[in-house]
Amino acid sequence: MIIVLAPWATADHAHKILDHVKTLGLDAHQLQDEYRMIIAVMGDEQPAIDAAFETWAGVERVMPVRQPFQLASREFKPENSFVRVGGDVVFGGDEVHIIAGPCAVENEATALAIAEAVKAHGCKLFRGGAFKPRSSPYAFQGLGEEGLRILSRVREKTGLKIVTEVLDPHDAELIAEHADMLQVGTRNMSNFSLLKTLGEIRKPVLLKRGMSSTIKEFLMAAEYILANGNPNVVLCERGIRTFENYTRFNLDISAVPAIKRLSHLPIIIDPSHATGQWRLVEPVALAGIAAGADGVMIEVHTDPQHALSDGSQALKPERLPGLIEKLRGISGILGRRASFG
Ligand code: PEP
Ligand code: MN
């Protein structure tokens, strides 16, 4: 950490701080310019102890040198992490992926029809919520366990990898038996007991950004999963709340290259929940891949007009080939390969 003393601080202030640094068993280097003294403290940063220096007389501010997230940071691990899902799908390498499927598992016939359609277009990962985090308690909450059994049968019949959301730590083990990747939704990004449980379970996790979270808070949430033993985390930028309300949320496109710089973890984008409008899904998906994302999560429904949730943002399967062709083109320009189509 760097301790910046106020211009009016005296030599006595500095000595007291240096003595305290010594009692903590840390080394310090001093730098004096014509205005003020700066003290650089070497050794492991401990945010609570470091922040306490803010209260010492003569201190103007304390600046950490390292990021608050460690295991998730590029400083800690400079090379990209690879997250393997269901055996042969790898996030974080050259390949760009599509996770496609309905918002919710509504019934077996519809889930299977959508799965067959996305598979026919070359997608390898199927999404669908069995437990749905709805803003209204009166809205369709998902089929629960029955939805999980349907997802297992979809996997058996199609070979697609299953991505589905976990809302409650108590359901995590059960969901892990049916899914290849457990999704944490935006409303649960800061549910720390859920994150700890997913750290212990060690199945790949798709962690969505909280709609009101900063990039640092997002990476700290990932840190919870990593620190509890699970290195298999894929991040998902899904839009944040801003003053703009034409779209459902605002996809923070710059979060993609920013997170690539700050972290070694793969990151995908979700243009469906970000925009809330099917017409905007394709251009925003392309922008996400152009910005360096490792994939996109897209809601697809064979009958969006009658979908039980999020029909307005679902693409019909016949829209997939056009999207896939363009995604493949952009991936190629960036020297990457599409795992679909
Ligand atoms: C979802 O992907 O089904 C979902 C509810 O997304 P989010 O948590 O981003 O709103
Ligand atoms: Mn949805």
PDB file of N, CA and C in Angstrom, residues 89-137:
ATOM      1  N   VAL A  89     -16.285 -28.906 -24.161  1.00  0.00           N
ATOM      2  CA  VAL A  89     -16.448 -27.478 -24.487  1.00  0.00           C
ATOM      3  C   VAL A  89     -15.512 -26.700 -23.564  1.00  0.00           C
ATOM      4  N   VAL A  90     -14.664 -25.866 -24.162  1.00  0.00           N
ATOM      5  CA  VAL A  90     -13.690 -25.132 -23.347  1.00  0.00           C
ATOM      6  C   VAL A  90     -13.864 -23.624 -23.556  1.00  0.00           C
ATOM      7  N   PHE A  91     -14.137 -22.928 -22.471  1.00  0.00           N
ATOM      8  CA  PHE A  91     -14.219 -21.457 -22.499  1.00  0.00           C
ATOM      9  C   PHE A  91     -12.840 -20.894 -22.133  1.00  0.00           C
ATOM     10  N   GLY A  92     -12.458 -19.815 -22.804  1.00  0.00           N
ATOM     11  CA  GLY A  92     -11.207 -19.144 -22.444  1.00  0.00           C
ATOM     12  C   GLY A  92     -10.081 -19.412 -23.425  1.00  0.00           C
ATOM     13  N   GLY A  93     -10.328 -20.320 -24.373  1.00  0.00           N
ATOM     14  CA  GLY A  93      -9.307 -20.587 -25.397  1.00  0.00           C
ATOM     15  C   GLY A  93      -9.655 -19.847 -26.684  1.00  0.00           C
ATOM     16  N   ASP A  94      -9.309 -20.460 -27.827  1.00  0.00           N
ATOM     17  CA  ASP A  94      -9.561 -19.815 -29.121  1.00  0.00           C
ATOM     18  C   ASP A  94     -11.025 -19.824 -29.512  1.00  0.00           C
ATOM     19  N   GLU A  95     -11.772 -20.792 -28.955  1.00  0.00           N
ATOM     20  CA  GLU A  95     -13.138 -20.970 -29.432  1.00  0.00           C
ATOM     21  C   GLU A  95     -14.119 -19.980 -28.820  1.00  0.00           C
ATOM     22  N   VAL A  96     -15.089 -19.596 -29.679  1.00  0.00           N
ATOM     23  CA  VAL A  96     -16.191 -18.726 -29.259  1.00  0.00           C
ATOM     24  C   VAL A  96     -17.450 -19.593 -29.223  1.00  0.00           C
ATOM     25  N   HIS A  97     -18.264 -19.447 -28.171  1.00  0.00           N
ATOM     26  CA  HIS A  97     -19.400 -20.349 -27.975  1.00  0.00           C
ATOM     27  C   HIS A  97     -20.741 -19.614 -27.976  1.00  0.00           C
ATOM     28  N   ILE A  98     -21.769 -20.393 -28.281  1.00  0.00           N
ATOM     29  CA  ILE A  98     -23.139 -19.889 -28.101  1.00  0.00           C
ATOM     30  C   ILE A  98     -23.839 -20.796 -27.092  1.00  0.00           C
ATOM     31  N   ILE A  99     -24.439 -20.178 -26.079  1.00  0.00           N
ATOM     32  CA  ILE A  99     -25.337 -20.902 -25.168  1.00  0.00           C
ATOM     33  C   ILE A  99     -26.735 -20.437 -25.566  1.00  0.00           C
ATOM     34  N   ALA A 100     -27.574 -21.359 -26.037  1.00  0.00           N
ATOM     35  CA  ALA A 100     -28.879 -20.944 -26.562  1.00  0.00           C
ATOM     36  C   ALA A 100     -29.989 -21.790 -25.960  1.00  0.00           C
ATOM     37  N   GLY A 101     -31.161 -21.183 -25.849  1.00  0.00           N
ATOM     38  CA  GLY A 101     -32.305 -21.925 -25.331  1.00  0.00           C
ATOM     39  C   GLY A 101     -33.332 -20.971 -24.750  1.00  0.00           C
ATOM     40  N   PRO A 102     -34.428 -21.523 -24.260  1.00  0.00           N
ATOM     41  CA  PRO A 102     -35.502 -20.664 -23.759  1.00  0.00           C
ATOM     42  C   PRO A 102     -35.141 -20.042 -22.422  1.00  0.00           C
ATOM     43  N   CYS A 103     -35.886 -19.005 -22.067  1.00  0.00           N
ATOM     44  CA  CYS A 103     -35.712 -18.408 -20.746  1.00  0.00           C
ATOM     45  C   CYS A 103     -35.977 -19.495 -19.707  1.00  0.00           C
ATOM     46  N   ALA A 104     -37.150 -20.145 -19.839  1.00  0.00           N
ATOM     47  CA  ALA A 104     -37.550 -21.154 -18.843  1.00  0.00           C
ATOM     48  C   ALA A 104     -37.861 -22.474 -19.536  1.00  0.00           C
ATOM     49  N   VAL A 105     -37.662 -23.557 -18.793  1.00  0.00           N
ATOM     50  CA  VAL A 105     -38.156 -24.861 -19.243  1.00  0.00           C
ATOM     51  C   VAL A 105     -39.658 -24.842 -18.958  1.00  0.00           C
ATOM     52  N   GLU A 106     -40.458 -24.895 -20.027  1.00  0.00           N
ATOM     53  CA  GLU A 106     -41.923 -24.759 -19.851  1.00  0.00           C
ATOM     54  C   GLU A 106     -42.617 -26.117 -19.831  1.00  0.00           C
ATOM     55  N   ASN A 107     -42.150 -27.011 -20.687  1.00  0.00           N
ATOM     56  CA  ASN A 107     -42.654 -28.395 -20.730  1.00  0.00           C
ATOM     57  C   ASN A 107     -41.667 -29.173 -21.592  1.00  0.00           C
ATOM     58  N   GLU A 108     -41.743 -30.494 -21.549  1.00  0.00           N
ATOM     59  CA  GLU A 108     -40.718 -31.304 -22.202  1.00  0.00           C
ATOM     60  C   GLU A 108     -40.724 -31.127 -23.725  1.00  0.00           C
ATOM     61  N   ALA A 109     -41.922 -31.090 -24.306  1.00  0.00           N
ATOM     62  CA  ALA A 109     -42.002 -31.036 -25.771  1.00  0.00           C
ATOM     63  C   ALA A 109     -41.368 -29.742 -26.292  1.00  0.00           C
ATOM     64  N   THR A 110     -41.689 -28.618 -25.649  1.00  0.00           N
ATOM     65  CA  THR A 110     -41.148 -27.337 -26.117  1.00  0.00           C
ATOM     66  C   THR A 110     -39.635 -27.278 -25.890  1.00  0.00           C
ATOM     67  N   ALA A 111     -39.194 -27.715 -24.708  1.00  0.00           N
ATOM     68  CA  ALA A 111     -37.752 -27.675 -24.418  1.00  0.00           C
ATOM     69  C   ALA A 111     -36.998 -28.519 -25.447  1.00  0.00           C
ATOM     70  N   LEU A 112     -37.528 -29.685 -25.745  1.00  0.00           N
ATOM     71  CA  LEU A 112     -36.848 -30.578 -26.677  1.00  0.00           C
ATOM     72  C   LEU A 112     -36.854 -30.003 -28.097  1.00  0.00           C
ATOM     73  N   ALA A 113     -37.993 -29.424 -28.494  1.00  0.00           N
ATOM     74  CA  ALA A 113     -38.073 -28.843 -29.844  1.00  0.00           C
ATOM     75  C   ALA A 113     -37.041 -27.712 -29.992  1.00  0.00           C
ATOM     76  N   ILE A 114     -36.917 -26.879 -28.960  1.00  0.00           N
ATOM     77  CA  ILE A 114     -35.946 -25.763 -29.034  1.00  0.00           C
ATOM     78  C   ILE A 114     -34.527 -26.329 -29.033  1.00  0.00           C
ATOM     79  N   ALA A 115     -34.310 -27.345 -28.194  1.00  0.00           N
ATOM     80  CA  ALA A 115     -32.966 -27.946 -28.122  1.00  0.00           C
ATOM     81  C   ALA A 115     -32.576 -28.558 -29.466  1.00  0.00           C
ATOM     82  N   GLU A 116     -33.505 -29.283 -30.094  1.00  0.00           N
ATOM     83  CA  GLU A 116     -33.205 -29.889 -31.399  1.00  0.00           C
ATOM     84  C   GLU A 116     -32.866 -28.790 -32.413  1.00  0.00           C
ATOM     85  N   ALA A 117     -33.606 -27.679 -32.330  1.00  0.00           N
ATOM     86  CA  ALA A 117     -33.382 -26.593 -33.286  1.00  0.00           C
ATOM     87  C   ALA A 117     -32.006 -25.951 -33.072  1.00  0.00           C
ATOM     88  N   VAL A 118     -31.636 -25.688 -31.823  1.00  0.00           N
ATOM     89  CA  VAL A 118     -30.336 -25.026 -31.621  1.00  0.00           C
ATOM     90  C   VAL A 118     -29.201 -25.995 -31.956  1.00  0.00           C
ATOM     91  N   LYS A 119     -29.453 -27.287 -31.705  1.00  0.00           N
ATOM     92  CA  LYS A 119     -28.436 -28.289 -32.066  1.00  0.00           C
ATOM     93  C   LYS A 119     -28.272 -28.355 -33.581  1.00  0.00           C
ATOM     94  N   ALA A 120     -29.393 -28.292 -34.295  1.00  0.00           N
ATOM     95  CA  ALA A 120     -29.343 -28.355 -35.763  1.00  0.00           C
ATOM     96  C   ALA A 120     -28.500 -27.200 -36.321  1.00  0.00           C
ATOM     97  N   HIS A 121     -28.441 -26.095 -35.594  1.00  0.00           N
ATOM     98  CA  HIS A 121     -27.625 -24.963 -36.047  1.00  0.00           C
ATOM     99  C   HIS A 121     -26.206 -25.015 -35.475  1.00  0.00           C
ATOM    100  N   GLY A 122     -25.879 -26.116 -34.829  1.00  0.00           N
ATOM    101  CA  GLY A 122     -24.485 -26.332 -34.418  1.00  0.00           C
ATOM    102  C   GLY A 122     -24.148 -25.869 -33.008  1.00  0.00           C
ATOM    103  N   CYS A 123     -25.157 -25.381 -32.249  1.00  0.00           N
ATOM    104  CA  CYS A 123     -24.839 -24.944 -30.882  1.00  0.00           C
ATOM    105  C   CYS A 123     -24.573 -26.170 -30.016  1.00  0.00           C
ATOM    106  N   LYS A 124     -23.676 -25.983 -29.044  1.00  0.00           N
ATOM    107  CA  LYS A 124     -23.281 -27.127 -28.195  1.00  0.00           C
ATOM    108  C   LYS A 124     -23.834 -27.021 -26.771  1.00  0.00           C
ATOM    109  N   LEU A 125     -24.328 -25.833 -26.430  1.00  0.00           N
ATOM    110  CA  LEU A 125     -24.793 -25.619 -25.050  1.00  0.00           C
ATOM    111  C   LEU A 125     -26.236 -25.127 -25.062  1.00  0.00           C
ATOM    112  N   PHE A 126     -27.036 -25.734 -24.178  1.00  0.00           N
ATOM    113  CA  PHE A 126     -28.455 -25.416 -24.083  1.00  0.00           C
ATOM    114  C   PHE A 126     -28.743 -24.752 -22.741  1.00  0.00           C
ATOM    115  N   ARG A 127     -29.462 -23.639 -22.769  1.00  0.00           N
ATOM    116  CA  ARG A 127     -29.851 -22.982 -21.528  1.00  0.00           C
ATOM    117  C   ARG A 127     -31.364 -23.154 -21.303  1.00  0.00           C
ATOM    118  N   GLY A 128     -31.789 -23.048 -20.062  1.00  0.00           N
ATOM    119  CA  GLY A 128     -33.215 -23.096 -19.749  1.00  0.00           C
ATOM    120  C   GLY A 128     -33.347 -23.110 -18.239  1.00  0.00           C
ATOM    121  N   GLY A 129     -34.174 -22.217 -17.718  1.00  0.00           N
ATOM    122  CA  GLY A 129     -34.321 -22.117 -16.260  1.00  0.00           C
ATOM    123  C   GLY A 129     -35.389 -23.069 -15.744  1.00  0.00           C
ATOM    124  N   ALA A 130     -35.037 -23.826 -14.699  1.00  0.00           N
ATOM    125  CA  ALA A 130     -36.025 -24.656 -13.999  1.00  0.00           C
ATOM    126  C   ALA A 130     -36.491 -23.897 -12.755  1.00  0.00           C
ATOM    127  N   PHE A 131     -35.557 -23.171 -12.155  1.00  0.00           N
ATOM    128  CA  PHE A 131     -35.879 -22.293 -11.025  1.00  0.00           C
ATOM    129  C   PHE A 131     -35.710 -20.865 -11.551  1.00  0.00           C
ATOM    130  N   LYS A 132     -36.800 -20.107 -11.617  1.00  0.00           N
ATOM    131  CA  LYS A 132     -36.742 -18.790 -12.240  1.00  0.00           C
ATOM    132  C   LYS A 132     -36.789 -17.661 -11.212  1.00  0.00           C
ATOM    133  N   PRO A 133     -35.842 -16.723 -11.285  1.00  0.00           N
ATOM    134  CA  PRO A 133     -35.834 -15.588 -10.356  1.00  0.00           C
ATOM    135  C   PRO A 133     -36.727 -14.464 -10.900  1.00  0.00           C
ATOM    136  N   ARG A 134     -38.027 -14.548 -10.746  1.00  0.00           N
ATOM    137  CA  ARG A 134     -38.913 -13.557 -11.359  1.00  0.00           C
ATOM    138  C   ARG A 134     -39.076 -12.330 -10.463  1.00  0.00           C
ATOM    139  N   SER A 135     -39.157 -11.165 -11.097  1.00  0.00           N
ATOM    140  CA  SER A 135     -39.326  -9.931 -10.308  1.00  0.00           C
ATOM    141  C   SER A 135     -40.648  -9.955  -9.560  1.00  0.00           C
ATOM    142  N   SER A 136     -41.658 -10.615 -10.140  1.00  0.00           N
ATOM    143  CA  SER A 136     -42.964 -10.694  -9.476  1.00  0.00           C
ATOM    144  C   SER A 136     -43.184 -12.082  -8.884  1.00  0.00           C
ATOM    145  N   PRO A 137     -43.644 -12.141  -7.637  1.00  0.00           N
ATOM    146  CA  PRO A 137     -43.919 -13.459  -7.032  1.00  0.00           C
ATOM    147  C   PRO A 137     -45.119 -14.139  -7.698  1.00  0.00           C
TER     148      PRO A 137
END
